[in-house]
């Protein structure tokens, strides 16, 4: 597909979604809310082999809340991470494929329910037949390290361009071959990894559109201190990239970040902030009472949309209730 075809596909999806589409919410933290133990270096990727049915359930919960974009459970799923746990190369690649399959299965189940209850008015708020995209998640190298460096962008001596490209290459190929609608690079913390992703997309010829989500802790730069505008410009320059935006960032920074990104791209802007809570990477737990309520989070949605965001959802510590609120805010319910 060409850049024009990628752009047309996303424009048509947004048109059919009413001008703005709802991305799902936090997968890992919702898995925890459903009883999964994620205190593990693989984080939510652990569930791909311990409780895959639970991943499918959470995908369904988010669609029932209004999400039209499902992000797969592959954020922290890396071949290197699975190999370090004793899995074979073949098994490691199968877990990556499984993350896409689970989301596709959930979508099929949901759309079948939509058809089954189309005449029951009481279910129309939960089951609405609509286009739903599967976005295969690619987390940063820092996510694999599981030491919090995805929130600093400091990879030390290993963080050079060729190393990062080699780290991500096979994983990216396997995910693309599994049949998602889009690849989403999430929580990108620095300029060097942005460049690595762009070069991989250009070299691998995956024939699938990509979205880029950066993370910021100051409302101006990405978390490494690199310029957000420079990073967004690099993403915008790539013909395979059809949307650029922000994820896993406190809600209070989002409006200014959307305005900044709009200065360097005409592509759709995606945003899915976290709840604003702080994460302790050493204790691997969230700091209580450090975020915003669902009501406060949802109150920002119209402002974000008016600033230019057209793909809006939630990241860590957001829930189906958050997504339900976003859908209502965007559709005036």
mmCIF file of C-alpha atoms in Angstrom:
data_model
loop_
_atom_site.group_PDB
_atom_site.id
_atom_site.type_symbol
_atom_site.label_atom_id
_atom_site.label_comp_id
_atom_site.label_asym_id
_atom_site.label_seq_id
_atom_site.Cartn_x
_atom_site.Cartn_y
_atom_site.Cartn_z
ATOM 1 C CA UNK A 1 0.000 0.000 0.000
ATOM 2 C CA UNK A 2 1.102 3.566 -0.668
ATOM 3 C CA UNK A 3 1.085 6.518 1.720
ATOM 4 C CA UNK A 4 -2.081 7.746 0.019
ATOM 5 C CA UNK A 5 -3.779 4.388 0.545
ATOM 6 C CA UNK A 6 -2.781 4.326 4.227
ATOM 7 C CA UNK A 7 -4.162 7.839 4.669
ATOM 8 C CA UNK A 8 -7.393 6.983 2.852
ATOM 9 C CA UNK A 9 -7.921 3.849 4.942
ATOM 10 C CA UNK A 10 -7.575 5.762 8.205
ATOM 11 C CA UNK A 11 -9.676 8.690 6.960
ATOM 12 C CA UNK A 12 -12.460 6.285 6.001
ATOM 13 C CA UNK A 13 -12.237 4.557 9.383
ATOM 14 C CA UNK A 14 -12.510 7.901 11.178
ATOM 15 C CA UNK A 15 -15.426 8.941 8.970
ATOM 16 C CA UNK A 16 -17.290 5.731 9.764
ATOM 17 C CA UNK A 17 -16.486 6.313 13.451
ATOM 18 C CA UNK A 18 -18.173 9.731 13.390
ATOM 19 C CA UNK A 19 -15.032 11.827 12.984
ATOM 20 C CA UNK A 20 -13.208 10.475 16.024
ATOM 21 C CA UNK A 21 -12.490 6.894 17.056
ATOM 22 C CA UNK A 22 -12.095 5.472 20.550
ATOM 23 C CA UNK A 23 -8.953 3.512 21.399
ATOM 24 C CA UNK A 24 -9.188 0.979 24.222
ATOM 25 C CA UNK A 25 -7.796 1.517 27.726
ATOM 26 C CA UNK A 26 -5.032 0.020 29.828
ATOM 27 C CA UNK A 27 -4.667 -3.688 29.090
ATOM 28 C CA UNK A 28 -2.125 -4.680 31.726
ATOM 29 C CA UNK A 29 -3.746 -2.797 34.576
ATOM 30 C CA UNK A 30 -7.163 -4.176 33.597
ATOM 31 C CA UNK A 31 -5.697 -7.687 33.567
ATOM 32 C CA UNK A 32 -4.512 -6.993 37.114
ATOM 33 C CA UNK A 33 -7.990 -5.781 38.048
ATOM 34 C CA UNK A 34 -9.267 -9.145 36.803
ATOM 35 C CA UNK A 35 -6.854 -11.055 39.037
ATOM 36 C CA UNK A 36 -3.694 -11.480 36.941
ATOM 37 C CA UNK A 37 -0.347 -11.275 38.753
ATOM 38 C CA UNK A 38 1.930 -9.129 36.586
ATOM 39 C CA UNK A 39 4.878 -8.693 38.949
ATOM 40 C CA UNK A 40 7.145 -10.184 36.338
ATOM 41 C CA UNK A 41 9.750 -8.951 33.859
ATOM 42 C CA UNK A 42 7.369 -9.934 31.053
ATOM 43 C CA UNK A 43 4.534 -7.883 32.632
ATOM 44 C CA UNK A 44 1.313 -8.389 30.652
ATOM 45 C CA UNK A 45 3.104 -10.568 28.062
ATOM 46 C CA UNK A 46 3.176 -13.268 30.740
ATOM 47 C CA UNK A 47 -0.577 -13.652 30.236
ATOM 48 C CA UNK A 48 -0.038 -14.801 26.650
ATOM 49 C CA UNK A 49 0.950 -18.201 28.057
ATOM 50 C CA UNK A 50 -0.599 -18.167 31.553
ATOM 51 C CA UNK A 51 -4.114 -16.799 30.930
ATOM 52 C CA UNK A 52 -4.784 -15.947 27.268
ATOM 53 C CA UNK A 53 -8.543 -16.227 27.808
ATOM 54 C CA UNK A 54 -8.311 -13.298 30.207
ATOM 55 C CA UNK A 55 -6.685 -11.142 27.525
ATOM 56 C CA UNK A 56 -9.553 -11.979 25.180
ATOM 57 C CA UNK A 57 -12.058 -11.076 27.901
ATOM 58 C CA UNK A 58 -10.472 -7.671 28.509
ATOM 59 C CA UNK A 59 -10.513 -6.948 24.767
ATOM 60 C CA UNK A 60 -14.240 -7.752 24.782
ATOM 61 C CA UNK A 61 -14.843 -5.550 27.820
ATOM 62 C CA UNK A 62 -13.266 -2.602 26.018
ATOM 63 C CA UNK A 63 -15.307 -3.099 22.861
ATOM 64 C CA UNK A 64 -18.473 -3.293 24.931
ATOM 65 C CA UNK A 65 -17.435 0.029 26.494
ATOM 66 C CA UNK A 66 -17.121 1.652 23.060
ATOM 67 C CA UNK A 67 -13.558 1.032 21.853
ATOM 68 C CA UNK A 68 -13.061 0.746 18.094
ATOM 69 C CA UNK A 69 -9.289 0.183 18.291
ATOM 70 C CA UNK A 70 -7.911 -2.825 20.174
ATOM 71 C CA UNK A 71 -4.226 -2.770 21.093
ATOM 72 C CA UNK A 72 -2.729 -6.241 21.385
ATOM 73 C CA UNK A 73 -1.071 -7.696 24.477
ATOM 74 C CA UNK A 74 2.397 -7.573 22.914
ATOM 75 C CA UNK A 75 3.738 -4.352 24.444
ATOM 76 C CA UNK A 76 6.293 -6.181 26.584
ATOM 77 C CA UNK A 77 6.341 -9.313 24.420
ATOM 78 C CA UNK A 78 9.786 -9.668 22.884
ATOM 79 C CA UNK A 79 11.557 -12.667 21.433
ATOM 80 C CA UNK A 80 14.554 -11.898 23.649
ATOM 81 C CA UNK A 81 12.348 -11.763 26.738
ATOM 82 C CA UNK A 82 10.711 -15.114 26.024
ATOM 83 C CA UNK A 83 14.063 -16.726 25.190
ATOM 84 C CA UNK A 84 15.414 -15.594 28.552
ATOM 85 C CA UNK A 85 12.555 -17.511 30.201
ATOM 86 C CA UNK A 86 13.549 -20.737 28.469
ATOM 87 C CA UNK A 87 11.137 -20.682 25.550
ATOM 88 C CA UNK A 88 12.377 -21.610 22.086
ATOM 89 C CA UNK A 89 12.556 -19.207 19.147
ATOM 90 C CA UNK A 90 9.490 -20.896 17.642
ATOM 91 C CA UNK A 91 7.531 -20.639 20.888
ATOM 92 C CA UNK A 92 8.564 -17.010 21.339
ATOM 93 C CA UNK A 93 7.330 -16.091 17.884
ATOM 94 C CA UNK A 94 4.102 -18.022 18.466
ATOM 95 C CA UNK A 95 3.351 -15.865 21.527
ATOM 96 C CA UNK A 96 3.687 -12.739 19.397
ATOM 97 C CA UNK A 97 1.299 -14.163 16.820
ATOM 98 C CA UNK A 98 -1.056 -15.229 19.591
ATOM 99 C CA UNK A 99 -1.358 -11.649 20.828
ATOM 100 C CA UNK A 100 -2.819 -10.637 17.462
ATOM 101 C CA UNK A 101 -4.981 -13.753 17.228
ATOM 102 C CA UNK A 102 -6.560 -13.075 20.628
ATOM 103 C CA UNK A 103 -7.570 -9.563 19.607
ATOM 104 C CA UNK A 104 -8.935 -10.818 16.279
ATOM 105 C CA UNK A 105 -10.889 -13.560 18.062
ATOM 106 C CA UNK A 106 -12.350 -11.020 20.478
ATOM 107 C CA UNK A 107 -13.380 -8.793 17.582
ATOM 108 C CA UNK A 108 -15.120 -11.709 15.832
ATOM 109 C CA UNK A 109 -16.973 -12.673 19.005
ATOM 110 C CA UNK A 110 -18.040 -9.088 19.570
ATOM 111 C CA UNK A 111 -19.280 -8.524 16.012
ATOM 112 C CA UNK A 112 -21.221 -11.792 16.165
ATOM 113 C CA UNK A 113 -22.916 -10.548 19.333
ATOM 114 C CA UNK A 114 -23.724 -7.299 17.537
ATOM 115 C CA UNK A 115 -25.505 -9.251 14.811
ATOM 116 C CA UNK A 116 -27.333 -11.482 17.288
ATOM 117 C CA UNK A 117 -28.807 -8.606 19.297
ATOM 118 C CA UNK A 118 -29.257 -5.971 16.593
ATOM 119 C CA UNK A 119 -33.003 -5.811 17.215
ATOM 120 C CA UNK A 120 -32.752 -5.547 20.981
ATOM 121 C CA UNK A 121 -32.685 -1.843 21.834
ATOM 122 C CA UNK A 122 -31.467 -2.538 25.350
ATOM 123 C CA UNK A 123 -28.184 -3.908 23.995
ATOM 124 C CA UNK A 124 -27.433 -1.266 21.389
ATOM 125 C CA UNK A 125 -25.290 0.808 23.730
ATOM 126 C CA UNK A 126 -23.090 -2.245 24.372
ATOM 127 C CA UNK A 127 -23.229 -3.988 20.994
ATOM 128 C CA UNK A 128 -22.904 -1.591 18.057
ATOM 129 C CA UNK A 129 -21.816 -2.964 14.706
ATOM 130 C CA UNK A 130 -18.917 -0.774 13.543
ATOM 131 C CA UNK A 131 -15.418 -0.967 12.068
ATOM 132 C CA UNK A 132 -12.889 -2.163 14.663
ATOM 133 C CA UNK A 133 -9.136 -2.051 14.074
ATOM 134 C CA UNK A 134 -6.544 -4.383 15.595
ATOM 135 C CA UNK A 135 -3.319 -2.530 16.454
ATOM 136 C CA UNK A 136 -0.290 -4.728 17.160
ATOM 137 C CA UNK A 137 1.669 -3.172 20.007
ATOM 138 C CA UNK A 138 5.436 -2.727 19.872
ATOM 139 C CA UNK A 139 6.899 -1.532 23.156
ATOM 140 C CA UNK A 140 10.275 0.155 23.441
ATOM 141 C CA UNK A 141 13.595 -1.489 24.256
ATOM 142 C CA UNK A 142 13.183 0.033 27.706
ATOM 143 C CA UNK A 143 9.978 -1.963 28.194
ATOM 144 C CA UNK A 144 11.961 -5.165 27.596
ATOM 145 C CA UNK A 145 14.550 -4.076 30.180
ATOM 146 C CA UNK A 146 11.701 -3.743 32.716
ATOM 147 C CA UNK A 147 13.754 -1.320 34.793
ATOM 148 C CA UNK A 148 11.778 1.848 34.192
ATOM 149 C CA UNK A 149 14.039 3.074 31.381
ATOM 150 C CA UNK A 150 11.048 3.277 29.043
ATOM 151 C CA UNK A 151 10.143 6.319 31.168
ATOM 152 C CA UNK A 152 13.615 7.866 30.957
ATOM 153 C CA UNK A 153 14.840 6.856 27.503
ATOM 154 C CA UNK A 154 18.297 6.214 28.946
ATOM 155 C CA UNK A 155 19.561 2.968 27.408
ATOM 156 C CA UNK A 156 23.248 3.466 28.153
ATOM 157 C CA UNK A 157 25.854 2.206 25.696
ATOM 158 C CA UNK A 158 23.459 -0.312 24.121
ATOM 159 C CA UNK A 159 21.117 2.365 22.867
ATOM 160 C CA UNK A 160 22.645 2.874 19.432
ATOM 161 C CA UNK A 161 20.717 2.825 16.180
ATOM 162 C CA UNK A 162 21.850 -0.532 14.767
ATOM 163 C CA UNK A 163 21.420 -2.315 18.092
ATOM 164 C CA UNK A 164 17.839 -1.068 18.427
ATOM 165 C CA UNK A 165 16.992 -2.001 14.839
ATOM 166 C CA UNK A 166 18.337 -5.517 15.341
ATOM 167 C CA UNK A 167 16.481 -5.827 18.634
ATOM 168 C CA UNK A 168 13.090 -4.972 17.113
ATOM 169 C CA UNK A 169 13.395 -6.348 13.554
ATOM 170 C CA UNK A 170 12.173 -9.954 13.831
ATOM 171 C CA UNK A 171 9.509 -9.083 16.388
ATOM 172 C CA UNK A 172 8.116 -6.442 14.051
ATOM 173 C CA UNK A 173 8.088 -8.867 11.123
ATOM 174 C CA UNK A 174 6.276 -11.577 13.106
ATOM 175 C CA UNK A 175 3.623 -9.180 14.369
ATOM 176 C CA UNK A 176 3.011 -7.764 10.893
ATOM 177 C CA UNK A 177 2.701 -11.258 9.406
ATOM 178 C CA UNK A 178 0.072 -12.153 12.034
ATOM 179 C CA UNK A 179 -2.461 -9.933 10.271
ATOM 180 C CA UNK A 180 -3.231 -6.843 12.379
ATOM 181 C CA UNK A 181 -4.676 -3.743 10.737
ATOM 182 C CA UNK A 182 -1.914 -1.477 12.005
ATOM 183 C CA UNK A 183 1.344 -1.567 13.983
ATOM 184 C CA UNK A 184 1.474 0.844 16.915
ATOM 185 C CA UNK A 185 4.842 1.803 18.403
ATOM 186 C CA UNK A 186 3.982 2.758 21.976
ATOM 187 C CA UNK A 187 5.570 4.826 24.724
ATOM 188 C CA UNK A 188 8.497 5.906 22.528
ATOM 189 C CA UNK A 189 10.920 7.629 24.925
ATOM 190 C CA UNK A 190 13.672 9.081 22.749
ATOM 191 C CA UNK A 191 14.774 10.254 19.318
ATOM 192 C CA UNK A 192 17.127 7.353 18.575
ATOM 193 C CA UNK A 193 14.387 4.719 18.907
ATOM 194 C CA UNK A 194 12.083 6.859 16.771
ATOM 195 C CA UNK A 195 14.724 6.809 14.046
ATOM 196 C CA UNK A 196 15.239 3.057 14.485
ATOM 197 C CA UNK A 197 11.531 2.382 13.985
ATOM 198 C CA UNK A 198 11.339 4.591 10.895
ATOM 199 C CA UNK A 199 14.347 2.904 9.293
ATOM 200 C CA UNK A 200 12.938 -0.548 10.064
ATOM 201 C CA UNK A 201 9.613 0.353 8.469
ATOM 202 C CA UNK A 202 11.409 1.591 5.369
ATOM 203 C CA UNK A 203 13.699 -1.459 5.182
ATOM 204 C CA UNK A 204 11.240 -4.245 6.036
ATOM 205 C CA UNK A 205 8.467 -3.271 3.586
ATOM 206 C CA UNK A 206 5.736 -4.671 5.836
ATOM 207 C CA UNK A 207 2.845 -3.324 3.742
ATOM 208 C CA UNK A 208 0.963 -2.253 6.849
ATOM 209 C CA UNK A 209 0.418 1.243 8.288
ATOM 210 C CA UNK A 210 2.077 2.287 11.530
ATOM 211 C CA UNK A 211 1.165 4.654 14.362
ATOM 212 C CA UNK A 212 3.691 6.333 16.661
ATOM 213 C CA UNK A 213 2.917 7.139 20.305
ATOM 214 C CA UNK A 214 5.456 9.189 22.270
ATOM 215 C CA UNK A 215 5.563 9.683 26.021
ATOM 216 C CA UNK A 216 6.287 12.941 27.869
ATOM 217 C CA UNK A 217 6.674 13.994 31.480
ATOM 218 C CA UNK A 218 6.861 17.761 31.005
ATOM 219 C CA UNK A 219 4.413 18.619 28.226
ATOM 220 C CA UNK A 220 7.203 19.750 25.882
ATOM 221 C CA UNK A 221 9.725 16.970 25.287
ATOM 222 C CA UNK A 222 9.697 13.197 25.223
ATOM 223 C CA UNK A 223 10.826 11.626 28.495
ATOM 224 C CA UNK A 224 14.509 11.458 27.485
ATOM 225 C CA UNK A 225 14.562 15.241 27.074
ATOM 226 C CA UNK A 226 14.683 15.001 23.278
ATOM 227 C CA UNK A 227 12.425 17.438 21.453
ATOM 228 C CA UNK A 228 8.924 16.090 20.869
ATOM 229 C CA UNK A 229 8.635 18.209 17.729
ATOM 230 C CA UNK A 230 11.820 16.658 16.317
ATOM 231 C CA UNK A 231 10.605 13.142 17.135
ATOM 232 C CA UNK A 232 7.166 13.789 15.656
ATOM 233 C CA UNK A 233 8.788 15.238 12.529
ATOM 234 C CA UNK A 234 10.833 12.067 12.061
ATOM 235 C CA UNK A 235 7.674 9.981 12.358
ATOM 236 C CA UNK A 236 5.780 12.271 9.995
ATOM 237 C CA UNK A 237 8.490 11.893 7.342
ATOM 238 C CA UNK A 238 7.892 8.136 7.088
ATOM 239 C CA UNK A 239 5.408 7.139 4.385
ATOM 240 C CA UNK A 240 4.320 4.059 6.373
ATOM 241 C CA UNK A 241 3.260 6.194 9.365
ATOM 242 C CA UNK A 242 -0.404 7.185 9.192
ATOM 243 C CA UNK A 243 -0.903 8.645 12.696
ATOM 244 C CA UNK A 244 1.316 10.317 15.295
ATOM 245 C CA UNK A 245 0.605 11.126 18.915
ATOM 246 C CA UNK A 246 1.064 10.601 22.631
ATOM 247 C CA UNK A 247 0.419 7.768 25.067
ATOM 248 C CA UNK A 248 1.128 6.881 28.708
ATOM 249 C CA UNK A 249 1.432 10.545 29.662
ATOM 250 C CA UNK A 250 -0.475 12.444 32.396
ATOM 251 C CA UNK A 251 -3.706 14.051 31.146
ATOM 252 C CA UNK A 252 -2.614 17.540 32.212
ATOM 253 C CA UNK A 253 0.048 17.630 29.475
ATOM 254 C CA UNK A 254 -2.010 16.335 26.565
ATOM 255 C CA UNK A 255 -3.568 19.516 25.173
ATOM 256 C CA UNK A 256 -0.220 21.307 24.777
ATOM 257 C CA UNK A 257 1.348 18.201 23.252
ATOM 258 C CA UNK A 258 -1.431 17.873 20.666
ATOM 259 C CA UNK A 259 -0.954 21.522 19.701
ATOM 260 C CA UNK A 260 2.805 20.943 19.303
ATOM 261 C CA UNK A 261 2.376 17.821 17.173
ATOM 262 C CA UNK A 262 -0.135 19.541 14.914
ATOM 263 C CA UNK A 263 2.583 22.054 13.989
ATOM 264 C CA UNK A 264 4.630 19.344 12.267
ATOM 265 C CA UNK A 265 2.088 16.896 10.857
ATOM 266 C CA UNK A 266 -1.215 16.870 9.025
ATOM 267 C CA UNK A 267 -1.677 13.194 9.827
ATOM 268 C CA UNK A 268 -4.333 12.137 12.367
ATOM 269 C CA UNK A 269 -3.235 12.586 15.973
ATOM 270 C CA UNK A 270 -3.726 9.790 18.482
ATOM 271 C CA UNK A 271 -3.741 10.260 22.242
ATOM 272 C CA UNK A 272 -4.262 7.789 25.020
ATOM 273 C CA UNK A 273 -2.987 9.186 28.316
ATOM 274 C CA UNK A 274 -2.558 7.248 31.522
ATOM 275 C CA UNK A 275 -4.522 8.134 34.637
ATOM 276 C CA UNK A 276 -1.768 10.466 35.821
ATOM 277 C CA UNK A 277 -0.701 8.050 38.556
ATOM 278 C CA UNK A 278 2.974 7.406 39.229
ATOM 279 C CA UNK A 279 4.566 3.981 38.738
ATOM 280 C CA UNK A 280 7.336 2.645 40.974
ATOM 281 C CA UNK A 281 9.532 0.478 38.690
ATOM 282 C CA UNK A 282 11.443 -0.976 41.642
ATOM 283 C CA UNK A 283 8.409 -2.151 43.608
ATOM 284 C CA UNK A 284 6.475 -2.681 40.354
ATOM 285 C CA UNK A 285 3.342 -1.033 41.677
ATOM 286 C CA UNK A 286 1.341 2.150 41.251
ATOM 287 C CA UNK A 287 1.498 4.943 43.813
ATOM 288 C CA UNK A 288 -1.961 5.418 45.287
ATOM 289 C CA UNK A 289 -3.856 8.711 44.996
ATOM 290 C CA UNK A 290 -1.466 10.267 42.468
ATOM 291 C CA UNK A 291 -3.789 10.424 39.452
ATOM 292 C CA UNK A 292 -7.077 11.895 38.266
ATOM 293 C CA UNK A 293 -10.561 10.447 38.561
ATOM 294 C CA UNK A 294 -12.403 8.985 35.584
ATOM 295 C CA UNK A 295 -14.697 12.002 35.631
ATOM 296 C CA UNK A 296 -11.792 14.453 35.448
ATOM 297 C CA UNK A 297 -10.100 12.413 32.714
ATOM 298 C CA UNK A 298 -13.238 12.342 30.571
ATOM 299 C CA UNK A 299 -13.826 16.064 31.115
ATOM 300 C CA UNK A 300 -10.722 16.773 28.987
ATOM 301 C CA UNK A 301 -11.833 14.706 25.984
ATOM 302 C CA UNK A 302 -13.737 17.353 24.033
ATOM 303 C CA UNK A 303 -10.873 19.815 24.477
ATOM 304 C CA UNK A 304 -8.372 17.264 23.152
ATOM 305 C CA UNK A 305 -10.583 16.537 20.171
ATOM 306 C CA UNK A 306 -11.039 20.222 19.402
ATOM 307 C CA UNK A 307 -7.245 20.688 19.556
ATOM 308 C CA UNK A 308 -6.828 18.110 16.807
ATOM 309 C CA UNK A 309 -6.849 14.592 18.281
ATOM 310 C CA UNK A 310 -9.048 12.133 16.395
ATOM 311 C CA UNK A 311 -8.004 8.821 17.972
ATOM 312 C CA UNK A 312 -8.592 8.998 21.724
ATOM 313 C CA UNK A 313 -8.357 6.368 24.449
ATOM 314 C CA UNK A 314 -6.593 5.529 27.678
ATOM 315 C CA UNK A 315 -3.360 3.899 28.780
ATOM 316 C CA UNK A 316 -2.222 2.589 32.171
ATOM 317 C CA UNK A 317 -4.769 2.634 35.010
ATOM 318 C CA UNK A 318 -7.664 3.544 32.751
ATOM 319 C CA UNK A 319 -10.535 1.069 32.573
ATOM 320 C CA UNK A 320 -13.648 0.183 30.563
ATOM 321 C CA UNK A 321 -15.469 2.839 32.596
ATOM 322 C CA UNK A 322 -12.978 5.430 31.325
ATOM 323 C CA UNK A 323 -13.462 4.283 27.742
ATOM 324 C CA UNK A 324 -17.236 4.341 28.127
ATOM 325 C CA UNK A 325 -16.947 7.940 29.301
ATOM 326 C CA UNK A 326 -14.723 8.856 26.340
ATOM 327 C CA UNK A 327 -17.218 7.363 23.889
ATOM 328 C CA UNK A 328 -20.078 9.296 25.464
ATOM 329 C CA UNK A 329 -18.089 12.544 25.445
ATOM 330 C CA UNK A 330 -17.199 12.193 21.761
ATOM 331 C CA UNK A 331 -20.713 11.234 20.725
ATOM 332 C CA UNK A 332 -22.603 13.713 22.880
ATOM 333 C CA UNK A 333 -24.399 11.041 24.910
#
